[in-house]
Coordinates of C-alpha atoms in Angstrom, one line a residue:
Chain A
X1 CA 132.2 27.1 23.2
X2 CA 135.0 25.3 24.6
X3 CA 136.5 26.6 27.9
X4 CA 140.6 26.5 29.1
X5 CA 141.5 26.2 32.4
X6 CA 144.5 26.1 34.5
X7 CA 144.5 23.4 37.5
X8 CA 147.6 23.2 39.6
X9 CA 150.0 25.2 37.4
X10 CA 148.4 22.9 34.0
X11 CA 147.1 23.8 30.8
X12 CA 143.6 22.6 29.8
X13 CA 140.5 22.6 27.6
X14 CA 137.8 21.1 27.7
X15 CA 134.7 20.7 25.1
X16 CA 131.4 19.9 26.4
X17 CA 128.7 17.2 24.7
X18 CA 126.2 18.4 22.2
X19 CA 122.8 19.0 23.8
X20 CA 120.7 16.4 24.1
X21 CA 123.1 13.2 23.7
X22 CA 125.1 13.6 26.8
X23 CA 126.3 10.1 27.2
X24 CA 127.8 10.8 30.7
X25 CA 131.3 10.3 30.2
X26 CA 134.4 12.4 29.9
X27 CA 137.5 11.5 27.4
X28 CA 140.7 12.5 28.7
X29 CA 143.7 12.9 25.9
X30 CA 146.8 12.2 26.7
X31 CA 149.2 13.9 24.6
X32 CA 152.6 11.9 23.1
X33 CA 155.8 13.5 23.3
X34 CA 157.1 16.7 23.5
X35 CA 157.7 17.6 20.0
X36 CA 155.0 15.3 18.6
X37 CA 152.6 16.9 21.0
X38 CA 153.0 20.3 19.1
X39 CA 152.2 18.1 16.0
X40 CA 149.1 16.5 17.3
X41 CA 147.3 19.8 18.5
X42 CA 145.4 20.3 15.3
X43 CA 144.5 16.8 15.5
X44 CA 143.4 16.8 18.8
X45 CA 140.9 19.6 18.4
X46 CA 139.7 17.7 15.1
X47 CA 139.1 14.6 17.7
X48 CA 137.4 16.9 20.4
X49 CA 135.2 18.2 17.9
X50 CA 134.3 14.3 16.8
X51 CA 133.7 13.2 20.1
X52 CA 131.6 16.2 21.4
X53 CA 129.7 15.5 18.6
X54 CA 129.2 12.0 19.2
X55 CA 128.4 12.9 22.7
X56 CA 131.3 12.8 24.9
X57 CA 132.5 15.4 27.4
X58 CA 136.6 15.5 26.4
X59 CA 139.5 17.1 27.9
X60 CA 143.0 17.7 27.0
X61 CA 145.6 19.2 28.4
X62 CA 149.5 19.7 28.8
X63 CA 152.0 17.9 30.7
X64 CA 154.4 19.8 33.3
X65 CA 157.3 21.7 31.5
X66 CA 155.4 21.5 28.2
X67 CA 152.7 23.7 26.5
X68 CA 151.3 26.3 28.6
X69 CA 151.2 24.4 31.6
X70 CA 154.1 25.7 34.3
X71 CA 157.7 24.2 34.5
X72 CA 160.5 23.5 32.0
X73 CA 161.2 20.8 29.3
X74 CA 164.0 19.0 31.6
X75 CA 161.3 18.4 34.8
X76 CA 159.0 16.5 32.4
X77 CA 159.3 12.5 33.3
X78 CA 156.9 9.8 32.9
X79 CA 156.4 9.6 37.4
X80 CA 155.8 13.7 36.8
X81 CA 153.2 12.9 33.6
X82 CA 151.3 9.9 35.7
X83 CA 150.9 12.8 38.6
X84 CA 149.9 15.2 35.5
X85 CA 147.3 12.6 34.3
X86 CA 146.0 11.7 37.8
X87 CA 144.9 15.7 38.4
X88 CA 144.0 16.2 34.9
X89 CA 141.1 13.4 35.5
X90 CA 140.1 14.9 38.2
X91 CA 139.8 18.4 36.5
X92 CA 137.8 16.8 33.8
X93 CA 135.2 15.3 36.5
X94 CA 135.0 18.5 38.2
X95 CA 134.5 20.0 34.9
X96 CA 132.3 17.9 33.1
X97 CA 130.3 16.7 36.2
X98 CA 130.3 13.1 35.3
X99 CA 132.1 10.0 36.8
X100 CA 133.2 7.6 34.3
X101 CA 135.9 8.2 32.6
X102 CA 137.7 6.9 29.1
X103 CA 141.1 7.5 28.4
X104 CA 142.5 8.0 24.6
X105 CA 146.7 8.5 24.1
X106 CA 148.8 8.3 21.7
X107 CA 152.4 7.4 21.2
X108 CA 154.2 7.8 24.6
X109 CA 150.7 9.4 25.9
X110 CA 149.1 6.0 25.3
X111 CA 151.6 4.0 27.2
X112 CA 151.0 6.3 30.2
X113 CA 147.5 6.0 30.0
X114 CA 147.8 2.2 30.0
X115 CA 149.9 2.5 33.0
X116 CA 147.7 4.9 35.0
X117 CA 144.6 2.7 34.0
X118 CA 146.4 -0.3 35.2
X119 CA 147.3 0.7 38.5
X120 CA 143.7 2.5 39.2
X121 CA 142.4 -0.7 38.8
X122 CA 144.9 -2.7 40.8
X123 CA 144.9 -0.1 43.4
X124 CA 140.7 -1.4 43.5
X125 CA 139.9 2.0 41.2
X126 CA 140.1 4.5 44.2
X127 CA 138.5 7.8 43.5
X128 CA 138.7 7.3 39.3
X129 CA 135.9 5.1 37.4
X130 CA 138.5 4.2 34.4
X131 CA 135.3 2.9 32.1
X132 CA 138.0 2.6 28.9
X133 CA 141.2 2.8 27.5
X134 CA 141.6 4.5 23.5
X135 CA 145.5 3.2 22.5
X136 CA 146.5 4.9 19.5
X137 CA 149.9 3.7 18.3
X138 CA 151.3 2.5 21.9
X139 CA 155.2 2.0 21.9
X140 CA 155.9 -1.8 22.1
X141 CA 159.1 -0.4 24.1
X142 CA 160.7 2.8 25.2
X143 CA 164.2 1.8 24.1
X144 CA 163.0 1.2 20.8
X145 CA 161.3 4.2 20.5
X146 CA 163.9 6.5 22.3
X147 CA 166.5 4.7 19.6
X148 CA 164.2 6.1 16.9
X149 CA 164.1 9.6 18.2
X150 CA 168.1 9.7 18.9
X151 CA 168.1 8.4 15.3
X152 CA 166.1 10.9 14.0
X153 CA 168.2 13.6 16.1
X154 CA 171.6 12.5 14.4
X155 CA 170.1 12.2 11.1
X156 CA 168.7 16.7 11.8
X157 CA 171.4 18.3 9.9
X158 CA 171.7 16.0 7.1
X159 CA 168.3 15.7 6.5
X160 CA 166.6 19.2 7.7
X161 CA 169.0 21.7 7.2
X162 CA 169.9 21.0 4.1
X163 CA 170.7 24.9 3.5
X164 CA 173.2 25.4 6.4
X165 CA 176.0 23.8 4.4
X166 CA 179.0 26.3 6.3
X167 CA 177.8 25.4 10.0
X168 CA 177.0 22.1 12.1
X169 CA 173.5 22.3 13.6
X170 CA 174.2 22.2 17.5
X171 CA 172.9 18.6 18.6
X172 CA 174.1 18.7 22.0
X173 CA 171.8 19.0 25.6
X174 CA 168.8 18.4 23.9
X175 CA 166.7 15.9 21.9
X176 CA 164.7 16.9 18.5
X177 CA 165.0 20.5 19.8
X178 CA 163.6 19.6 23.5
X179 CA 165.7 19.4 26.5
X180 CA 165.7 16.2 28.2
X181 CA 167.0 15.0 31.7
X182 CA 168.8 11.5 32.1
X183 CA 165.8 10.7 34.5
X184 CA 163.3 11.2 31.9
X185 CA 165.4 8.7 29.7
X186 CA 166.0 6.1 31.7
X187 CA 162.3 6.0 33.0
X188 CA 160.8 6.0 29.1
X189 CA 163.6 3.5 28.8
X190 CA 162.2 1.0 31.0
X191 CA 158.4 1.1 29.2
X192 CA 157.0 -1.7 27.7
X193 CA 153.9 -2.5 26.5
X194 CA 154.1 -5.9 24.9
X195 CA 151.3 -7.9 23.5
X196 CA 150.6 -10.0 26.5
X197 CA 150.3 -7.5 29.2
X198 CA 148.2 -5.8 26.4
X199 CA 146.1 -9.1 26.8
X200 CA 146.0 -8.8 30.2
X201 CA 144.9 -5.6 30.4
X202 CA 142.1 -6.0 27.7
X203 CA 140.9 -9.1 30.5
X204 CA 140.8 -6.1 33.2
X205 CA 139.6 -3.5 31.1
X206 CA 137.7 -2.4 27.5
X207 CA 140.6 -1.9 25.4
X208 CA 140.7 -0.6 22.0
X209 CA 144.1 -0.4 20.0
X210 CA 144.3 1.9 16.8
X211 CA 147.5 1.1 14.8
X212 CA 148.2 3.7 12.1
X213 CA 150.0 1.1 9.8
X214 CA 146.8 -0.6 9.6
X215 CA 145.4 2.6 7.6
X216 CA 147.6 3.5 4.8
X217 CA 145.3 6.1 3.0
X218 CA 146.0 8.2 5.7
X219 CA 150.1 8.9 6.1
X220 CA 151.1 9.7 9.4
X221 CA 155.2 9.7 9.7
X222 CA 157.1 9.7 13.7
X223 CA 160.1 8.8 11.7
X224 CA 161.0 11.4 8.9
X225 CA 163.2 14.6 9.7
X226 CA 160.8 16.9 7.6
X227 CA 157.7 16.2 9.0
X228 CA 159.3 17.1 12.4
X229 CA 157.4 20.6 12.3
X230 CA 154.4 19.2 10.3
X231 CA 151.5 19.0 12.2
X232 CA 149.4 15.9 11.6
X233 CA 145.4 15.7 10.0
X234 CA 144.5 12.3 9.9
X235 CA 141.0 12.1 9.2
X236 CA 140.2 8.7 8.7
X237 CA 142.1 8.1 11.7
X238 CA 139.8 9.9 14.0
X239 CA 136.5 9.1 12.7
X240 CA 137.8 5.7 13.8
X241 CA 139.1 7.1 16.9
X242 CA 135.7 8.6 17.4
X243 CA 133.9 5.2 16.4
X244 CA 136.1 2.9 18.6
X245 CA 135.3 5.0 22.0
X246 CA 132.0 5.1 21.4
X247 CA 132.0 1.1 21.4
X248 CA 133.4 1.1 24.6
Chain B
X1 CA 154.1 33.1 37.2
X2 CA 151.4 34.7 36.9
X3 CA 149.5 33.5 33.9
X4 CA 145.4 34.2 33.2
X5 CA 143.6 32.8 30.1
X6 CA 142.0 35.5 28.1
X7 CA 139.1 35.0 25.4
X8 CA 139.3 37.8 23.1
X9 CA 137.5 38.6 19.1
X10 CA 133.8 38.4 18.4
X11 CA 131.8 36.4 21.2
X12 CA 135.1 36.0 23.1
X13 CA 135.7 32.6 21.2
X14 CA 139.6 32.8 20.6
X15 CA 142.1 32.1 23.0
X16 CA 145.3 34.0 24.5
X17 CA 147.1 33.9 27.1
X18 CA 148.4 36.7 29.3
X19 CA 151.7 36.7 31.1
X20 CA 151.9 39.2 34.0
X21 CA 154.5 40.5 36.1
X22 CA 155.2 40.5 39.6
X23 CA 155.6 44.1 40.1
X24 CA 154.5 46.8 37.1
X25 CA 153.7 46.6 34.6
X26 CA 156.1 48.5 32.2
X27 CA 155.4 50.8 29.7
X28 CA 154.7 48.4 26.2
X29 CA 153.7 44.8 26.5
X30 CA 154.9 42.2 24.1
X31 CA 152.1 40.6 21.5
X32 CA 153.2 37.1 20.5
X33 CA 150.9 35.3 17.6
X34 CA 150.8 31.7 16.3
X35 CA 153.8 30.9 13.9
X36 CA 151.7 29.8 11.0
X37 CA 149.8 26.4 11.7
X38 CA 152.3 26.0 15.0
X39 CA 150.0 26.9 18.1
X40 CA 150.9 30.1 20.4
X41 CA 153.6 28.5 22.2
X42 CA 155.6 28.8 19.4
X43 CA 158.0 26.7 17.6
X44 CA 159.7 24.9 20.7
X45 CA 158.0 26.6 23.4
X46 CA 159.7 29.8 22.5
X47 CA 157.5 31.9 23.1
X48 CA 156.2 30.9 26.9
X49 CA 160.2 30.9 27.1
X50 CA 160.4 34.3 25.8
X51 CA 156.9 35.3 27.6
X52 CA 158.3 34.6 31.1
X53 CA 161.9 35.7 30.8
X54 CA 160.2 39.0 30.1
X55 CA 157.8 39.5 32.7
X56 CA 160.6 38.6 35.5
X57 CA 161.9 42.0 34.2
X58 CA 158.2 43.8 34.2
X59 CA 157.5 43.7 30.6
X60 CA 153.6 42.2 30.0
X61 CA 153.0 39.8 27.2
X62 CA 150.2 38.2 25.7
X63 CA 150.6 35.1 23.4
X64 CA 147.4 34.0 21.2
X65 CA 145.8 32.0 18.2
X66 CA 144.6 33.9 15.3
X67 CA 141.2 32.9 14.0
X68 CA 141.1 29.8 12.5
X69 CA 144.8 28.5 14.2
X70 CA 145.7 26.6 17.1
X71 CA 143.1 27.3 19.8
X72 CA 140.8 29.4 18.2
X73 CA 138.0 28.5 16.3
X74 CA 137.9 29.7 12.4
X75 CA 136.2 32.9 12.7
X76 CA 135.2 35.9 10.2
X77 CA 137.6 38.3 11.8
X78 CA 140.9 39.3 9.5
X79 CA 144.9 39.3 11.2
X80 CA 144.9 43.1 11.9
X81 CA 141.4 42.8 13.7
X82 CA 142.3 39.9 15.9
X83 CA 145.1 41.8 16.9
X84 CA 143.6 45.0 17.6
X85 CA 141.0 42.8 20.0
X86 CA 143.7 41.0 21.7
X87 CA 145.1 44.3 22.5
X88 CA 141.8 46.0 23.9
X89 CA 141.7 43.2 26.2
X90 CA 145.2 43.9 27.6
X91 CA 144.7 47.8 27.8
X92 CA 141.4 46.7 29.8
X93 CA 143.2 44.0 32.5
X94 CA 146.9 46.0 32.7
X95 CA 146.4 49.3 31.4
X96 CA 149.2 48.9 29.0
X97 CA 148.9 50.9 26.4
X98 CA 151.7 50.2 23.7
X99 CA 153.2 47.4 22.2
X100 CA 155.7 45.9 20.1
X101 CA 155.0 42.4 18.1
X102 CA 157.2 39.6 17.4
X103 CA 156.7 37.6 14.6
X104 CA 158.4 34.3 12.9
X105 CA 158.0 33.4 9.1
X106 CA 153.9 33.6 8.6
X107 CA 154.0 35.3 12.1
X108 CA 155.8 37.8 10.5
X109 CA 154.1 38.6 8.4
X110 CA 151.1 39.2 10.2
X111 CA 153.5 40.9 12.5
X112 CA 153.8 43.6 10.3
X113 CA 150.0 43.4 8.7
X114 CA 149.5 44.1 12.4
X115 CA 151.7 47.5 12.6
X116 CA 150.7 48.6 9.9
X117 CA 147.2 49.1 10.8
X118 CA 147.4 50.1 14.8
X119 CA 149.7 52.8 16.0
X120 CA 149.8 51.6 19.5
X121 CA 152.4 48.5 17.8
X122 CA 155.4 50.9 18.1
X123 CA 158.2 48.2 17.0
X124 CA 158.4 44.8 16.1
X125 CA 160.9 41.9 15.7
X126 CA 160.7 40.1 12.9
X127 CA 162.6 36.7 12.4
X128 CA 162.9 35.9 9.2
X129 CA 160.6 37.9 8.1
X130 CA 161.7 40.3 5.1
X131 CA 163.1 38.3 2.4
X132 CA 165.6 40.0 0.1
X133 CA 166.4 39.2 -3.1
X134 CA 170.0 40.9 -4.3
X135 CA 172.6 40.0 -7.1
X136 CA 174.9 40.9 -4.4
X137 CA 173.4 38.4 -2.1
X138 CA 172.9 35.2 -4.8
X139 CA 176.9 35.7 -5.9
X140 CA 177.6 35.7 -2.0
X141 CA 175.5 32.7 -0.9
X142 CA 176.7 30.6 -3.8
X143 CA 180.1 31.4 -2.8
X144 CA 180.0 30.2 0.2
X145 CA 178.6 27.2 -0.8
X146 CA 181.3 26.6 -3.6
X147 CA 184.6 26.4 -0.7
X148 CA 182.1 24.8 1.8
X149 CA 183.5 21.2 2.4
X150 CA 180.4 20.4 4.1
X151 CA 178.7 21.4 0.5
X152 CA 180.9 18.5 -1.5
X153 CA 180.2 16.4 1.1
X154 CA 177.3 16.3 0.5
X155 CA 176.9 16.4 -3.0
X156 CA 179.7 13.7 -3.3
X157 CA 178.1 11.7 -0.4
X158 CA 174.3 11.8 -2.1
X159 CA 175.0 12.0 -5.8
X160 CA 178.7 10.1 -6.4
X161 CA 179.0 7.4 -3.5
X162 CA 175.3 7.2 -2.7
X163 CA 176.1 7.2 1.2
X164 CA 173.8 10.1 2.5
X165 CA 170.5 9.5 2.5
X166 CA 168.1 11.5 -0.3
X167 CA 165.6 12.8 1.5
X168 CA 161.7 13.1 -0.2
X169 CA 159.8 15.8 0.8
X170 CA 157.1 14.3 3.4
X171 CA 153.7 15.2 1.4
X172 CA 152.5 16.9 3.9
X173 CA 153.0 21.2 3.3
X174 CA 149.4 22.3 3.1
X175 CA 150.2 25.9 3.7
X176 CA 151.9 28.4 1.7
X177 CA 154.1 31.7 2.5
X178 CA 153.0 34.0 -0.2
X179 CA 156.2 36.4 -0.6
X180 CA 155.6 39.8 -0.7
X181 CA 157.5 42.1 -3.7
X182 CA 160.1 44.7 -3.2
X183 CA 157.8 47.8 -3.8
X184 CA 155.2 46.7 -1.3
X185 CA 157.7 46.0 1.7
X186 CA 159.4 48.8 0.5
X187 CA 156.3 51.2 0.9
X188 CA 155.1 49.6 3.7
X189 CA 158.4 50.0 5.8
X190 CA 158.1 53.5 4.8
X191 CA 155.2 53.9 6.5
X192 CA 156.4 52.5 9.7
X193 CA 159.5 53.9 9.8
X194 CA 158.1 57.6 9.6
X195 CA 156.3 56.9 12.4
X196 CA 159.5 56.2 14.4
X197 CA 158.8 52.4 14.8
X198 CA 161.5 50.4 16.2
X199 CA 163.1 47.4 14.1
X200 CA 164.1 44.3 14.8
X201 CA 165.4 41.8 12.1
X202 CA 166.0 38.3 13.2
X203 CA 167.2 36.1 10.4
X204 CA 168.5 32.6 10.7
X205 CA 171.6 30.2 8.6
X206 CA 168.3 28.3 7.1
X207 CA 167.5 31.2 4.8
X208 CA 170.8 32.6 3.7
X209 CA 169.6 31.9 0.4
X210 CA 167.2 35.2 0.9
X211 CA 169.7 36.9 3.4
X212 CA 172.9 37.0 4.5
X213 CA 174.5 40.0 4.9
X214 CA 173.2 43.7 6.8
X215 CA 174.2 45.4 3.8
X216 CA 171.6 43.9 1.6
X217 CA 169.1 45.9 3.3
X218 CA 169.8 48.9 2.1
X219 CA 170.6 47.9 -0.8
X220 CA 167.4 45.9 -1.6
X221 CA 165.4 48.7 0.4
X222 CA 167.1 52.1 -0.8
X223 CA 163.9 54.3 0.1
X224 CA 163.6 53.7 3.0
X225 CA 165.1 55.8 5.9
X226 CA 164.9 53.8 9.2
X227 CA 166.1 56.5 11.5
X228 CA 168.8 54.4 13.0
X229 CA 166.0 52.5 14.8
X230 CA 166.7 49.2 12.7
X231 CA 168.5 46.6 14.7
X232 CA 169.6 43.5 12.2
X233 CA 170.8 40.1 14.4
X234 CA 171.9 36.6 12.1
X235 CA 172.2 33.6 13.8
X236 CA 174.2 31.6 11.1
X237 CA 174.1 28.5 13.1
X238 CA 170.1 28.1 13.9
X239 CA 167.7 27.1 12.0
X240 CA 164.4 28.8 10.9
X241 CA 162.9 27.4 14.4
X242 CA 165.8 27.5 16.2
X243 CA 166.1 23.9 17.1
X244 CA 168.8 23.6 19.0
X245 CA 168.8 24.6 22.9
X246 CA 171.6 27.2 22.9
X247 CA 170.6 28.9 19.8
X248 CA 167.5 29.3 21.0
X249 CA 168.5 30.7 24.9
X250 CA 170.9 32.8 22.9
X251 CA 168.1 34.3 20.7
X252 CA 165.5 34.6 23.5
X253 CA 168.3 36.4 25.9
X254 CA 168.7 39.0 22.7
X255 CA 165.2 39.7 22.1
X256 CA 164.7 40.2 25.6
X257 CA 167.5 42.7 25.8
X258 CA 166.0 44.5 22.6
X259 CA 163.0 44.6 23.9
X260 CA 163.9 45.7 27.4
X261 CA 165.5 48.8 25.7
X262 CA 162.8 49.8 24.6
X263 CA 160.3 49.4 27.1

């Protein structure tokens, strides 16, 4: 059964191994965004199950300010999710009882994991064994992907409330129904993730990158209005989730 | 704030969790229960919004996963089952012995499902939750649309000049709303309302197709005598989820004072 925790005013859960194949190594999740984290929590449990399965210890868990964890939308930033991240391994070694572990994100999540794995290993690993790193669709840059989403905003009324012909959908102080501060901006702003530090990294690090173009049987849109509350079920995506970890 | 995970149902495998108070607890606690596939925080986080404005004032909540959503694994147990577990476990930590239940859409109607089977639910709030269907209500809606210039903007803009964007429907509903008919609601809030159950109506500008106007209540539901304990609130500018930040502090500052009232 899987157990849920709170650790410093977090959310988490976390799924143990299947007897008998215990392979000794926890998966942490790191969730994307705030809206498409509420999109990828079917998804993730799908991906826990996989993994447990396959013999992996896995934990997921909410950033500050979203979820259940404590705190409110505008105190998320990406300094307050790399803090988030850092106690969140630790909860899953405590947990789990292993030391390695392998981290798996997606979207926004991915580029933070790639950034927290980076620096554990410059800083000479410290207290956390990163044995892995799981990218699934990493943002090549924040700007880009914070045009997208302001994009997306603008297009809301148009394109999702379609029956409110009388009235103009309030679009001010926040961003696809989440408030933001300028702080949080400006720091996804500044992320980039381009193919050569991605190179670099792979040198430092098992790497695995799962782009979701590359699999077109199973549709998964960040960009379309009306999928905004849809939450996502890609299954081929994480059996080849599941299958890429393992190789690590 | 005080928050403490709670396993609740058969073998303790589904998930909730409990918001507490500083000081109380007050009379009735507040039961809040996935919004269809969306997880217990609700659409938005509303509900760990909603869960924590109300215990600063003393009111208890619990938010949860049914079986089978969110958090909890897919169990045998039915709605009104999982609801009466989830409020045995509260009575057992707080004491609390009534409640009232707040449901959106699907939530909704389990809401009711829920009231309708366990006295100690002695009111509910319900957003967007009974759908009328009046003559008096079509003529109304399609009026409105007819001197909307937002309306032949858009038609003009999508169908004549091509310059708004048609938008496809993104494949990807896999879970229908099956509507109830007017005899059944009709009975049903019968029920309820002779036991003195306190109403909340919530509906939002995304449905004024199905409702628009207080009037169409009793007009669509002329059996049914709700005591003057049926509060009706429309939020013409939100949608269903109440996307927008204001319209959604707005709507969880009015469901807290309703509730408050009657706690």
């Amino acid at each position: 059964m899987r157990q849920f925790c709170f650790f410093s005013g977090r959310f988490g859960a976390y799924g143990a191994p299947r007897e008998l194949n215990d392979r000794g190594v926890v998966v942490v999740l790191c969730s994307p965004g705030k809206q498409e984290s509420v999109r990828v929590h079917w998804c993730w449990n799908l991906l826990m199950d996989q993994l447990c399965q396959a013999g992996f210890h896995v934990f997921k868990f909410d950033y500050w300010g979203t979820g259940d964890s404590q705190g409110t939308s505008p105190e998320t930033t990406i300094g307050q999710a790399m803090e988030d991240l850092e106690l969140a391994v630790q909860e899953a070694l405590d947990m789990s009882g292993v030391n390695d572990v392998i981290l798996l994100g997606l979207r926004l999540g991915a580029n933070i994991a790639a950034k927290f794995a980076d620096l554990a290993i410059g800083s000479g690993a410290g207290s956390v064994q990163v044995k892995g790193l799981c990218l699934w669709d990493p943002l090549e840059t924040g700007s880009d992907y914070l045009k997208d989403l302001l994009a997306l905003h603008h297009r809301m009324p148009q394109e999702a409330f379609l029956s409110l012909p009388l009235q103009k959908l309030r679009l001010e102080g926040h961003l696809l129904g989440h408030a933001v501060s300028q702080k949080e901006l400006d720091e996804i702003r500044e992320l980039i993730l381009t193919d050569e530090e991605l190179t670099k990294l792979k040198s430092k690090l098992k790497t695995s990158i799962l782009k979701h173009s590359d699999i077109p049987s199973d549709y998964v849109s960040w960009k379309e209005n009306l999928a905004l509350e849809d939450l996502i079920r890609p299954s081929e995506a994480v059996k080849r989730l599941a299958q890429m970890v393992a190789a690590l | 704030m005080n928050e403490r995970i709670v396993r609740y149902g058969r073998e303790g495998q589904n998930l909730a969790i409990l918001t507490l108070p500083p000081e109380g607890p007050k009379k009735k606690g507040v039961l809040l229960a996935n919004v269809g596939l969306t997880h217990h925080i609700g659409p938005f986080r509303q509900f760990v919004d909603l869960a924590r404005a109300l215990a600063l004032e003393g009111v208890v909540s619990v938010r949860f996963d049914l079986s089978g959503f969110g958090d909890s694994p897919t169990g045998t147990t039915s709605v009104e089952e999982d609801f009466k577990s989830v409020m045995d476990k509260v009575k057992t930590i707080t004491g609390v012995e009534e409640f009232i239940v707040i449901g959106n859409c699907l939530g909704a109607d389990h809401a009711h499902l829920a009231a309708l089977s366990d006295s100690r639910i002695t009111g509910g709030v319900f957003i967007d939750g009974y759908l009328v269907k009046t003559i008096v209500g079509r003529i109304r809606y399609y009026q409105k649309r007819l001197f909307s210039l937002e309306f032949w903007k858009d038609v003009l803009g999508r169908r004549v000049f091509g310059t708004r964007i048609e938008v496809k429907p993104s494949g990807q509903k896999f879970y229908v709303r099956d509507l109830w008919t007017q005899e059944r609601m009709q009975n049903e809030l019968k029920q309820l309302a002779n036991r003195g159950f306190d109403f909340c109506f919530v509906y939002t500008g995304q449905i004024q197709k199905w409702f628009n106007h207080p009037s169409d209540i009793k007009r669509y539901f002329p059996n049914v005598d709700f005591k003057n304990r049926l509060w009706i609130k429309i939020f013409k500018n939100a949608g269903h989820t109440f996307f927008g930040v204001r319209d959604r502090a707005f709507f969880i500052e009015s469901i807290r004072s309703w509730v408050l009232e009657r706690t």
